Short mmCIF file of C-alpha atoms in Angstrom, two decimals:
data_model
loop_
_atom_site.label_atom_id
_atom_site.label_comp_id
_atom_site.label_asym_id
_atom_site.label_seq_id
_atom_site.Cartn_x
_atom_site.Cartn_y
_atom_site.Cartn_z
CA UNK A 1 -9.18 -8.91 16.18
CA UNK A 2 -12.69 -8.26 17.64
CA UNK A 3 -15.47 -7.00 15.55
CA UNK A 4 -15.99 -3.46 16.02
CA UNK A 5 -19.20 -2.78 17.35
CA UNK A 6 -22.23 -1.00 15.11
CA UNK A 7 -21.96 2.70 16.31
CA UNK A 8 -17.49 2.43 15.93
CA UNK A 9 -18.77 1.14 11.92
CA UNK A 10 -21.62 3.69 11.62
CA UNK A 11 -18.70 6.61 13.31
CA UNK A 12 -16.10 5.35 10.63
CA UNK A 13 -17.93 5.42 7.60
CA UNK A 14 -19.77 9.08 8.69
CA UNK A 15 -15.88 10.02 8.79
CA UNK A 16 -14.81 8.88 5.84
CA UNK A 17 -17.73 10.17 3.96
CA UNK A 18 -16.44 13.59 5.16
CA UNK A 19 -12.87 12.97 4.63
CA UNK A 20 -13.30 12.06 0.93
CA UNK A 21 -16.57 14.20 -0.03
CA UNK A 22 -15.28 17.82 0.62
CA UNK A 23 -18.42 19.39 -0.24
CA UNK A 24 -20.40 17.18 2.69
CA UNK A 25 -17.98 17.62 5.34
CA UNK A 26 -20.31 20.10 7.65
CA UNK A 27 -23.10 17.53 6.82
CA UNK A 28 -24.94 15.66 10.16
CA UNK A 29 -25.07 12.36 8.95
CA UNK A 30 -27.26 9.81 10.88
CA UNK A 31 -28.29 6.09 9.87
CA UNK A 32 -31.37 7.33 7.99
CA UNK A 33 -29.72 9.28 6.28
CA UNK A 34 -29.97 8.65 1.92
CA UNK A 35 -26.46 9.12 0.72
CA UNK A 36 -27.44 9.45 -2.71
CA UNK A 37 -29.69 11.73 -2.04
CA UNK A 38 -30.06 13.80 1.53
CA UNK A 39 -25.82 13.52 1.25
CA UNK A 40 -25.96 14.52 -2.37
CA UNK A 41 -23.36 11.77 -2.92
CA UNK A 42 -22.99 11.21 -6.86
CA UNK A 43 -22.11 7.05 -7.74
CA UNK A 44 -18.47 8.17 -8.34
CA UNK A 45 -18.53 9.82 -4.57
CA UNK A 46 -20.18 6.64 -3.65
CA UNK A 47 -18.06 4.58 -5.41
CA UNK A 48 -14.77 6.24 -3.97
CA UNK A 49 -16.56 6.14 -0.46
CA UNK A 50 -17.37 2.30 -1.24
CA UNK A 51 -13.90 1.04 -2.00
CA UNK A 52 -12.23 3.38 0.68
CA UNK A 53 -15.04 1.57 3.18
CA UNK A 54 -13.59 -1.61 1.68
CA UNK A 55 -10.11 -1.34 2.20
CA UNK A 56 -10.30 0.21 5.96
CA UNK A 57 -12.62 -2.97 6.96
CA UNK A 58 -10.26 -4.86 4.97
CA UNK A 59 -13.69 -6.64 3.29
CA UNK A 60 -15.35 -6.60 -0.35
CA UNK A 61 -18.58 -5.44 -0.93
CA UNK A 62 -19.98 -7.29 -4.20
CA UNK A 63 -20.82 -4.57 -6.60
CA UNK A 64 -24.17 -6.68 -7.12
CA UNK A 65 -25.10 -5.07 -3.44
CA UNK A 66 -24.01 -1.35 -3.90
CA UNK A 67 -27.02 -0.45 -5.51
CA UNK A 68 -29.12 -1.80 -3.11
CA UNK A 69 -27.43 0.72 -0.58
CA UNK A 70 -29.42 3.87 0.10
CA UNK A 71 -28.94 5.13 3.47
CA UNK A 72 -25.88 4.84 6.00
CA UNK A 73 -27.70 2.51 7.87
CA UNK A 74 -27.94 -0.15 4.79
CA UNK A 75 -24.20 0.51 4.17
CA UNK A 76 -23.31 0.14 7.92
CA UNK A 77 -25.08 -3.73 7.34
CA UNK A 78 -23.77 -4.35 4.40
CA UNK A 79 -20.05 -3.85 6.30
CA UNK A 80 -20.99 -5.83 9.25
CA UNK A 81 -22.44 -8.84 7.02
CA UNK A 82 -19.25 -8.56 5.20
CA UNK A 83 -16.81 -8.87 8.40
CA UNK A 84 -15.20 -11.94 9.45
CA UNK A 85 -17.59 -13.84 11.60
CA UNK A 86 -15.55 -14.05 15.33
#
């Protein structure tokens, strides 16, 4: 299976993120974007987000990194670091 390429990661997560967060589903999300703060994304958003992220990559994100992760962008590497090298 062939590594997805940055913007197909960056479109999945922005869709999940309005899939499972109701209340941001109008929201314009773009890599610069702070999820905990300009998405108003509270840690148990995040966290549901996070493991949802997880299991449609089929990777594991160390919990050690999640609070490292501010914006999209920073969660879009920490997926691709995460993914199977090819």
């Amino acid at each position: 299976m062939a590594r997805p390429a940055r913007e197909e990661i960056v479109a999945k997560i922005v869709k999940m993120i309005h899939d499972f967060v109701p209340e941001l589903e109008d929201a314009e999300l773009t890599e610069e974007s702070r999820i905990n703060t300009d998405a108003a994304m509270d840690s148990m958003s995040l966290i549901l987000v996070i493991t949802k992220i997880e299991s449609a990559f089929d990777i594991r994100i160390p919990h050690k990194e999640w609070d490292a992760i501010m914006t999209l962008g920073e969660l879009a590497d920490a997926v691709e670091r995460h993914l199977p090298k090819e």
